[in-house]
Amino acid sequence: MKRLFTMTCVALFGCFGLPHAAQANIIVVDSTADSGSACTLRNAIDNANNNAQTHPGCAAGDGADTIIFSPTVFATPQTIILSSSLPDLTDTASTTIDGGNMVTISGNGSVRIIQAGDLGTHTGSAELRNLELARGNSTGYGGAILMTGDFLVLDNVVISHSTAGIGGGGLFTQDGKTTIDGCLFISNVLDSGTGGGLMNSMADIDIRNSTFTLNSAASGGGGLFTGYGGTVTITNSTFSGNSSEYYGSAIRNFKVTALTLDYVTIANNTSTHLGGGGALDVENDGTITITNSVVAGNAGYDCRGTITDGGSNFFGDSTCGSAAQGDPMLDSLAYGEGIAPTMVPLTGSPLIDQATCDVDVAMGQRGVPRPQGAGCDIGAVEVELPIFADGFEAPF
């Protein structure tokens, strides 16, 4: 796994009110193997689920357990390769798995990595932090993760190169609440169906400081599909390089889901079918309210359906319901702070200082405080002003 930084969101983003489970027992994984008598990740999850010492090689689970990884065995980045899906995370007291930025869990292109919650009762809660889930595969929903519980937290997590047969190449969520902060969804694929990076059905989702890139879906929602109910908010996030044949190469919103975007960048996404809808797509009574955001430079066109313009937006063409404004002058997708690449407005960009500052979104996706100049910048990134040798900010 390519590790780009060691700061957690506690230091960089303040976590924006993510729920933290009380640590009952700490279970330390001390093996990179998938199975065996040592404390493997699989054995640790069993103990946490059972609130017992089912496997003597691991500490007992008891309530809201936290699974961490031995700093000796995982002193350098390691990959755990699965031969079958990990046990479902079903403990209603919540289980936290914290990879410490040293762990990749691979489905080896053949199995879904993990399910959060019990499919029958829709109970169980989980928090996944500081790790990568790669090469998951499901013939149904959720190539890397299937969320069917009460709540799921993803904090500083990479979901990559995973596939599903029906929906949610990276993640599928149903009901419950999912919080995604400081995450990267990259190169997840659906050969058919919707939601290349993430498919949501009826759940409430809060996405912050995250990037969806190079995800694809044959039908729609290359980066994200959301539908059938629930409330979805996206803040300080970037959608770029995603693709679909129809209906929303970046985001597709379908059937009564309320979707709100604030300080979001949607650029360079591609719909391959000329009549198939823009990068941002809304239909069948779904609603989208967009504020302080840029939707521009997408192949096909930018929007399809009714968009509520909340103000301080920049649209590349007139399909978003407002007059076309042209070229936003964004740099290519590139890494800065965090694990997620972003698109920085270039010098002279019409996005700079043109947003309405929001005290609840005090920093941009790269961790730069807002505002830097006369006003806040439109989109996910706040451009940092250069600093003179005497410590004063340059006035431009």
Short mmCIF file of C-alpha atoms in Angstrom, two decimals:
data_model
loop_
_atom_site.label_atom_id
_atom_site.label_comp_id
_atom_site.label_asym_id
_atom_site.label_seq_id
_atom_site.Cartn_x
_atom_site.Cartn_y
_atom_site.Cartn_z
CA MET A 1 0.00 0.00 0.00
CA LYS A 2 1.39 3.44 -0.88
CA ARG A 3 1.50 5.42 2.35
CA LEU A 4 1.54 9.15 1.88
CA PHE A 5 1.37 10.44 5.42
CA THR A 6 1.15 9.35 9.01
CA MET A 7 -1.21 11.96 10.43
CA THR A 8 -4.63 10.71 11.38
CA CYS A 9 -7.74 12.77 10.84
CA VAL A 10 -7.67 13.68 14.52
CA ALA A 11 -4.64 15.85 13.83
CA LEU A 12 -5.48 16.96 10.31
CA PHE A 13 -9.24 17.32 10.15
CA GLY A 14 -10.48 17.10 13.74
CA CYS A 15 -12.68 14.19 12.65
CA PHE A 16 -15.77 16.43 12.32
CA GLY A 17 -17.68 14.68 15.09
CA LEU A 18 -17.07 11.09 14.04
CA PRO A 19 -18.49 8.68 16.60
CA HIS A 20 -15.82 6.99 18.73
CA ALA A 21 -16.60 3.76 20.50
CA ALA A 22 -15.38 3.37 24.07
CA GLN A 23 -12.43 1.00 24.08
CA ALA A 24 -13.39 -2.06 26.08
CA ASN A 25 -10.66 -4.53 25.13
CA ILE A 26 -7.72 -4.07 22.76
CA ILE A 27 -6.94 -7.09 20.60
CA VAL A 28 -3.49 -7.08 18.96
CA VAL A 29 -3.09 -8.90 15.63
CA ASP A 30 0.42 -10.37 15.51
CA SER A 31 0.34 -12.31 12.25
CA THR A 32 0.11 -11.45 8.57
CA ALA A 33 -1.39 -14.88 7.86
CA ASP A 34 -5.06 -15.31 7.02
CA SER A 35 -5.54 -18.28 9.35
CA GLY A 36 -3.77 -20.25 12.03
CA SER A 37 -3.47 -20.40 15.81
CA ALA A 38 -1.73 -17.02 16.19
CA CYS A 39 -3.74 -13.83 16.58
CA THR A 40 -4.74 -13.39 12.96
CA LEU A 41 -7.16 -10.67 11.94
CA ARG A 42 -9.79 -13.35 11.34
CA ASN A 43 -9.36 -14.74 14.87
CA ALA A 44 -9.40 -11.25 16.39
CA ILE A 45 -12.75 -10.47 14.74
CA ASP A 46 -14.24 -13.72 16.02
CA ASN A 47 -13.22 -12.85 19.57
CA ALA A 48 -14.64 -9.34 19.23
CA ASN A 49 -17.93 -10.64 17.84
CA ASN A 50 -18.25 -13.31 20.52
CA ASN A 51 -17.15 -11.09 23.44
CA ALA A 52 -15.03 -14.03 24.49
CA GLN A 53 -11.64 -15.67 23.96
CA THR A 54 -12.83 -18.05 21.25
CA HIS A 55 -9.27 -18.18 19.87
CA PRO A 56 -6.66 -18.46 22.68
CA GLY A 57 -4.02 -16.76 20.55
CA CYS A 58 -5.90 -13.43 20.80
CA ALA A 59 -7.13 -11.41 23.75
CA ALA A 60 -10.78 -11.86 24.62
CA GLY A 61 -13.40 -9.55 23.19
CA ASP A 62 -15.60 -7.61 25.58
CA GLY A 63 -18.01 -4.94 24.37
CA ALA A 64 -16.72 -2.22 22.05
CA ASP A 65 -13.38 -3.77 21.12
CA THR A 66 -10.48 -2.21 19.21
CA ILE A 67 -8.35 -4.38 16.95
CA ILE A 68 -4.85 -3.05 16.30
CA PHE A 69 -1.73 -4.53 14.72
CA SER A 70 1.57 -5.42 16.38
CA PRO A 71 4.12 -2.61 15.84
CA THR A 72 6.82 -5.30 15.57
CA VAL A 73 5.17 -7.50 12.94
CA PHE A 74 3.73 -4.47 11.14
CA ALA A 75 6.73 -2.17 11.53
CA THR A 76 6.67 -1.83 7.72
CA PRO A 77 3.60 -1.96 5.45
CA GLN A 78 2.16 -5.47 5.21
CA THR A 79 -0.64 -7.11 3.20
CA ILE A 80 -3.02 -9.72 4.58
CA ILE A 81 -4.27 -11.83 1.66
CA LEU A 82 -7.65 -13.45 2.25
CA SER A 83 -8.74 -16.87 1.03
CA SER A 84 -12.33 -16.17 2.09
CA SER A 85 -14.24 -13.16 3.37
CA LEU A 86 -13.49 -12.04 6.90
CA PRO A 87 -16.15 -12.73 9.56
CA ASP A 88 -19.00 -10.22 9.49
CA LEU A 89 -18.67 -7.41 12.05
CA THR A 90 -21.84 -8.06 14.04
CA ASP A 91 -21.14 -6.77 17.56
CA THR A 92 -23.79 -4.16 18.41
CA ALA A 93 -21.28 -2.48 20.76
CA SER A 94 -19.12 -1.71 17.69
CA THR A 95 -15.74 -3.04 16.63
CA THR A 96 -12.88 -0.78 15.56
CA ILE A 97 -10.11 -2.02 13.25
CA ASP A 98 -7.18 0.41 13.13
CA GLY A 99 -4.41 -0.44 10.66
CA GLY A 100 -2.05 2.31 11.80
CA ASN A 101 -1.31 3.18 8.15
CA MET A 102 0.60 -0.10 7.82
CA VAL A 103 -2.03 -2.63 6.73
CA THR A 104 -3.60 -3.60 3.42
CA ILE A 105 -6.30 -6.26 3.45
CA SER A 106 -6.63 -7.91 0.04
CA GLY A 107 -9.50 -9.97 -1.29
CA ASN A 108 -7.04 -11.26 -3.89
CA GLY A 109 -9.55 -10.50 -6.63
CA SER A 110 -11.76 -13.39 -5.55
CA VAL A 111 -13.70 -12.58 -2.33
CA ARG A 112 -15.48 -9.68 -0.68
CA ILE A 113 -13.26 -8.41 2.12
CA ILE A 114 -15.77 -7.75 4.90
CA GLN A 115 -19.40 -7.16 5.83
CA ALA A 116 -20.31 -4.59 8.48
CA GLY A 117 -23.49 -5.66 10.23
CA ASP A 118 -25.78 -8.66 10.29
CA LEU A 119 -27.67 -9.13 7.02
CA GLY A 120 -30.73 -10.60 8.74
CA THR A 121 -31.18 -8.21 11.68
CA HIS A 122 -29.39 -5.15 10.19
CA THR A 123 -27.56 -4.65 13.50
CA GLY A 124 -23.87 -4.35 14.27
CA SER A 125 -21.52 -1.40 14.02
CA ALA A 126 -17.94 -0.96 12.89
CA GLU A 127 -15.18 1.62 12.53
CA LEU A 128 -12.37 1.05 10.02
CA ARG A 129 -9.40 3.39 10.32
CA ASN A 130 -5.98 3.96 8.73
CA LEU A 131 -5.88 0.99 6.36
CA GLU A 132 -6.44 -0.07 2.76
CA LEU A 133 -8.99 -2.55 1.41
CA ALA A 134 -7.90 -3.77 -2.01
CA ARG A 135 -8.96 -6.20 -4.73
CA GLY A 136 -12.26 -7.24 -3.18
CA ASN A 137 -14.74 -9.09 -5.37
CA SER A 138 -18.43 -9.89 -5.04
CA THR A 139 -20.86 -11.31 -7.55
CA GLY A 140 -23.59 -9.28 -5.83
CA TYR A 141 -23.14 -6.06 -3.85
CA GLY A 142 -20.10 -4.46 -2.25
CA GLY A 143 -16.83 -5.68 -3.69
CA ALA A 144 -14.75 -4.53 -0.70
CA ILE A 145 -17.40 -3.77 1.97
CA LEU A 146 -21.09 -4.61 2.37
CA MET A 147 -22.67 -2.35 5.01
CA THR A 148 -25.89 -3.75 6.51
CA GLY A 149 -25.67 -2.63 10.14
CA ASP A 150 -26.45 0.32 12.39
CA PHE A 151 -23.45 2.47 11.52
CA LEU A 152 -20.11 2.32 9.74
CA VAL A 153 -17.21 4.77 10.06
CA LEU A 154 -14.46 4.89 7.44
CA ASP A 155 -11.62 7.16 8.55
CA ASN A 156 -8.43 7.51 6.46
CA VAL A 157 -9.26 4.38 4.44
CA VAL A 158 -8.36 3.53 0.85
CA ILE A 159 -10.81 1.32 -1.07
CA SER A 160 -9.18 0.25 -4.31
CA HIS A 161 -9.34 -2.09 -7.32
CA SER A 162 -12.49 -3.87 -6.17
CA THR A 163 -15.42 -5.15 -8.23
CA ALA A 164 -19.04 -6.21 -7.75
CA GLY A 165 -21.59 -7.82 -10.02
CA ILE A 166 -24.64 -5.68 -9.23
CA GLY A 167 -23.78 -2.55 -7.22
CA GLY A 168 -21.07 -0.88 -5.21
CA GLY A 169 -17.76 -1.92 -6.69
CA GLY A 170 -16.00 -0.60 -3.58
CA LEU A 171 -18.75 -0.18 -0.97
CA PHE A 172 -22.46 -0.94 -0.77
CA THR A 173 -24.53 0.63 2.01
CA GLN A 174 -28.12 -0.20 2.96
CA ASP A 175 -30.01 1.54 5.75
CA GLY A 176 -28.14 2.72 8.82
CA LYS A 177 -25.59 5.54 8.91
CA THR A 178 -22.20 5.69 7.21
CA THR A 179 -19.56 8.35 7.85
CA ILE A 180 -16.63 8.64 5.42
CA ASP A 181 -13.79 11.05 6.28
CA GLY A 182 -10.39 11.49 4.63
CA CYS A 183 -10.86 8.48 2.36
CA LEU A 184 -9.94 7.50 -1.21
CA PHE A 185 -12.09 5.39 -3.54
CA ILE A 186 -9.87 4.54 -6.52
CA SER A 187 -10.12 2.15 -9.50
CA ASN A 188 -13.24 0.28 -8.39
CA VAL A 189 -15.29 -1.22 -11.22
CA LEU A 190 -18.76 -2.47 -12.12
CA ASP A 191 -19.11 -4.24 -15.45
CA SER A 192 -22.88 -3.90 -15.02
CA GLY A 193 -25.04 -2.07 -12.50
CA THR A 194 -24.56 1.22 -10.66
CA GLY A 195 -22.13 2.79 -8.20
CA GLY A 196 -18.58 2.05 -9.26
CA GLY A 197 -17.03 3.45 -6.09
CA LEU A 198 -20.05 3.40 -3.79
CA MET A 199 -23.69 2.37 -4.11
CA ASN A 200 -26.11 3.57 -1.44
CA SER A 201 -29.65 2.32 -0.90
CA MET A 202 -31.75 4.15 1.70
CA ALA A 203 -28.86 4.87 4.08
CA ASP A 204 -27.76 8.21 5.51
CA ILE A 205 -24.21 9.06 4.46
CA ASP A 206 -21.84 11.87 5.41
CA ILE A 207 -18.78 12.14 3.10
CA ARG A 208 -16.01 14.60 3.97
CA ASN A 209 -12.46 15.29 2.77
CA SER A 210 -12.57 12.34 0.38
CA THR A 211 -11.79 11.65 -3.29
CA PHE A 212 -13.46 9.36 -5.81
CA THR A 213 -11.28 8.79 -8.89
CA LEU A 214 -10.90 6.25 -11.70
CA ASN A 215 -14.04 4.39 -10.62
CA SER A 216 -16.40 3.16 -13.34
CA ALA A 217 -19.89 1.75 -13.68
CA ALA A 218 -21.43 0.44 -16.88
CA SER A 219 -24.89 1.77 -16.09
CA GLY A 220 -24.52 4.88 -13.91
CA GLY A 221 -22.92 6.55 -10.94
CA GLY A 222 -19.30 5.98 -11.85
CA GLY A 223 -18.13 7.42 -8.53
CA LEU A 224 -21.31 7.27 -6.44
CA PHE A 225 -24.88 6.05 -6.86
CA THR A 226 -27.45 6.92 -4.21
CA GLY A 227 -31.14 6.18 -4.29
CA TYR A 228 -34.47 5.05 -2.84
CA GLY A 229 -34.29 7.30 0.23
CA GLY A 230 -31.89 8.50 2.87
CA THR A 231 -29.94 11.72 3.20
CA VAL A 232 -26.47 12.15 1.70
CA THR A 233 -24.16 15.09 2.39
CA ILE A 234 -20.84 15.58 0.62
CA THR A 235 -18.39 18.23 1.83
CA ASN A 236 -14.80 19.12 0.88
CA SER A 237 -14.59 16.25 -1.60
CA THR A 238 -13.38 15.62 -5.14
CA PHE A 239 -14.85 13.53 -7.98
CA SER A 240 -12.50 13.31 -10.96
CA GLY A 241 -11.63 10.74 -13.61
CA ASN A 242 -14.72 8.59 -12.98
CA SER A 243 -16.73 7.16 -15.87
CA SER A 244 -20.03 5.54 -16.79
CA GLU A 245 -21.93 4.80 -19.95
CA TYR A 246 -25.17 6.34 -18.66
CA TYR A 247 -26.48 8.63 -15.91
CA GLY A 248 -23.91 10.41 -13.82
CA SER A 249 -20.29 9.63 -14.47
CA ALA A 250 -19.44 11.19 -11.10
CA ILE A 251 -22.70 11.00 -9.10
CA ARG A 252 -26.16 9.63 -9.87
CA ASN A 253 -29.01 10.50 -7.50
CA PHE A 254 -32.19 8.46 -8.01
CA LYS A 255 -35.62 8.34 -6.34
CA VAL A 256 -36.20 10.58 -3.33
CA THR A 257 -32.69 10.70 -1.92
CA ALA A 258 -31.84 14.17 -0.59
CA LEU A 259 -28.30 15.01 -1.67
CA THR A 260 -26.42 18.12 -0.52
CA LEU A 261 -23.01 19.20 -1.86
CA ASP A 262 -20.90 21.92 -0.26
CA TYR A 263 -17.33 22.77 -1.34
CA VAL A 264 -17.20 19.90 -3.84
CA THR A 265 -15.13 19.61 -7.03
CA ILE A 266 -16.61 17.56 -9.90
CA ALA A 267 -14.36 17.72 -12.96
CA ASN A 268 -12.91 15.56 -15.74
CA ASN A 269 -15.47 12.77 -15.44
CA THR A 270 -16.69 10.98 -18.57
CA SER A 271 -20.08 9.73 -19.77
CA THR A 272 -19.46 7.66 -22.87
CA HIS A 273 -23.05 7.66 -24.17
CA LEU A 274 -23.99 11.05 -25.60
CA GLY A 275 -27.59 10.83 -24.36
CA GLY A 276 -26.72 9.26 -21.04
CA GLY A 277 -26.59 12.19 -18.66
CA GLY A 278 -24.02 14.47 -17.19
CA ALA A 279 -21.37 14.06 -14.54
CA LEU A 280 -23.98 15.03 -11.93
CA ASP A 281 -27.33 13.33 -12.54
CA VAL A 282 -30.64 13.56 -10.70
CA GLU A 283 -33.94 11.90 -11.60
CA ASN A 284 -37.22 10.44 -10.29
CA ASP A 285 -37.83 12.83 -7.39
CA GLY A 286 -34.29 12.88 -6.10
CA THR A 287 -33.06 16.30 -5.01
CA ILE A 288 -29.63 17.93 -5.22
CA THR A 289 -28.69 21.18 -3.54
CA ILE A 290 -25.22 22.41 -4.45
CA THR A 291 -23.30 25.29 -2.83
CA ASN A 292 -19.71 26.60 -3.07
CA SER A 293 -18.94 23.91 -5.64
CA VAL A 294 -17.54 23.53 -9.14
CA VAL A 295 -19.02 21.22 -11.79
CA ALA A 296 -17.07 21.75 -15.00
CA GLY A 297 -14.90 20.17 -17.66
CA ASN A 298 -16.74 16.86 -17.78
CA ALA A 299 -16.99 14.87 -21.01
CA GLY A 300 -20.60 14.55 -22.18
CA TYR A 301 -22.05 17.40 -20.14
CA ASP A 302 -22.00 18.62 -16.57
CA CYS A 303 -25.55 18.07 -15.24
CA ARG A 304 -28.76 16.23 -15.99
CA GLY A 305 -31.99 16.90 -14.10
CA THR A 306 -33.05 19.61 -11.71
CA ILE A 307 -30.29 21.10 -9.59
CA THR A 308 -30.99 23.55 -6.77
CA ASP A 309 -28.32 26.24 -6.95
CA GLY A 310 -27.48 27.17 -3.38
CA GLY A 311 -25.16 29.93 -4.52
CA SER A 312 -21.43 30.54 -5.05
CA ASN A 313 -21.14 27.74 -7.61
CA PHE A 314 -19.17 27.53 -10.85
CA PHE A 315 -20.61 25.54 -13.77
CA GLY A 316 -18.81 24.73 -16.97
CA ASP A 317 -21.92 24.59 -19.13
CA SER A 318 -25.59 25.61 -18.89
CA THR A 319 -26.94 22.11 -18.10
CA CYS A 320 -26.78 22.71 -14.33
CA GLY A 321 -29.58 25.27 -14.54
CA SER A 322 -27.38 28.35 -14.46
CA ALA A 323 -25.44 30.17 -17.11
CA ALA A 324 -22.24 28.55 -18.30
CA GLN A 325 -19.17 30.10 -16.74
CA GLY A 326 -16.43 28.36 -18.70
CA ASP A 327 -13.04 27.01 -17.66
CA PRO A 328 -12.47 26.73 -13.86
CA MET A 329 -8.68 26.58 -14.38
CA LEU A 330 -7.99 23.53 -12.20
CA ASP A 331 -4.66 21.76 -11.99
CA SER A 332 -4.50 18.02 -12.63
CA LEU A 333 -5.42 15.62 -9.86
CA ALA A 334 -2.38 15.39 -7.54
CA TYR A 335 -1.46 14.45 -3.99
CA GLY A 336 -1.00 16.99 -1.22
CA GLU A 337 -1.80 16.36 2.43
CA GLY A 338 -3.68 13.16 3.15
CA ILE A 339 -4.18 9.96 1.21
CA ALA A 340 -6.58 11.49 -1.33
CA PRO A 341 -5.47 13.47 -4.41
CA THR A 342 -7.16 16.79 -5.15
CA MET A 343 -7.40 19.45 -7.88
CA VAL A 344 -5.93 22.84 -6.92
CA PRO A 345 -7.21 26.02 -8.63
CA LEU A 346 -4.43 27.57 -10.71
CA THR A 347 -3.27 31.16 -10.42
CA GLY A 348 -5.97 33.38 -11.91
CA SER A 349 -8.70 30.75 -11.49
CA PRO A 350 -12.25 32.19 -11.29
CA LEU A 351 -12.83 29.93 -8.28
CA ILE A 352 -10.49 31.85 -5.98
CA ASP A 353 -12.14 34.02 -3.28
CA GLN A 354 -15.60 33.50 -4.84
CA ALA A 355 -17.26 31.14 -2.32
CA THR A 356 -19.43 32.11 0.62
CA CYS A 357 -17.41 31.19 3.71
CA ASP A 358 -19.03 28.63 5.99
CA VAL A 359 -17.83 28.57 9.60
CA ASP A 360 -18.74 24.88 9.77
CA VAL A 361 -16.26 24.05 6.98
CA ALA A 362 -13.21 25.83 8.30
CA MET A 363 -10.60 24.03 6.18
CA GLY A 364 -10.32 22.79 2.61
CA GLN A 365 -9.71 19.17 1.62
CA ARG A 366 -5.92 19.67 1.86
CA GLY A 367 -6.19 20.94 5.41
CA VAL A 368 -5.64 24.61 4.52
CA PRO A 369 -7.72 27.00 6.71
CA ARG A 370 -10.44 29.07 5.02
CA PRO A 371 -10.26 31.83 3.97
CA GLN A 372 -6.73 32.50 2.70
CA GLY A 373 -7.52 35.66 0.75
CA ALA A 374 -10.40 38.11 0.46
CA GLY A 375 -12.85 35.23 0.48
CA CYS A 376 -13.09 31.44 0.45
CA ASP A 377 -12.41 29.45 -2.72
CA ILE A 378 -15.07 27.51 -4.64
CA GLY A 379 -14.58 23.75 -4.63
CA ALA A 380 -12.87 21.26 -2.34
CA VAL A 381 -9.48 22.98 -2.12
CA GLU A 382 -8.58 26.27 -0.47
CA VAL A 383 -5.49 27.68 -2.20
CA GLU A 384 -2.76 28.46 0.32
CA LEU A 385 -1.26 31.90 -0.05
CA PRO A 386 2.54 32.13 -0.33
CA ILE A 387 4.40 33.34 2.74
CA PHE A 388 7.02 36.10 2.68
CA ALA A 389 10.32 35.61 4.49
CA ASP A 390 9.12 37.91 7.27
CA GLY A 391 6.19 35.61 7.93
CA PHE A 392 3.45 37.72 6.34
CA GLU A 393 1.12 36.26 3.72
CA ALA A 394 1.46 37.57 0.19
CA PRO A 395 -1.57 39.75 -0.69
CA PHE A 396 -2.51 37.77 -3.81
#
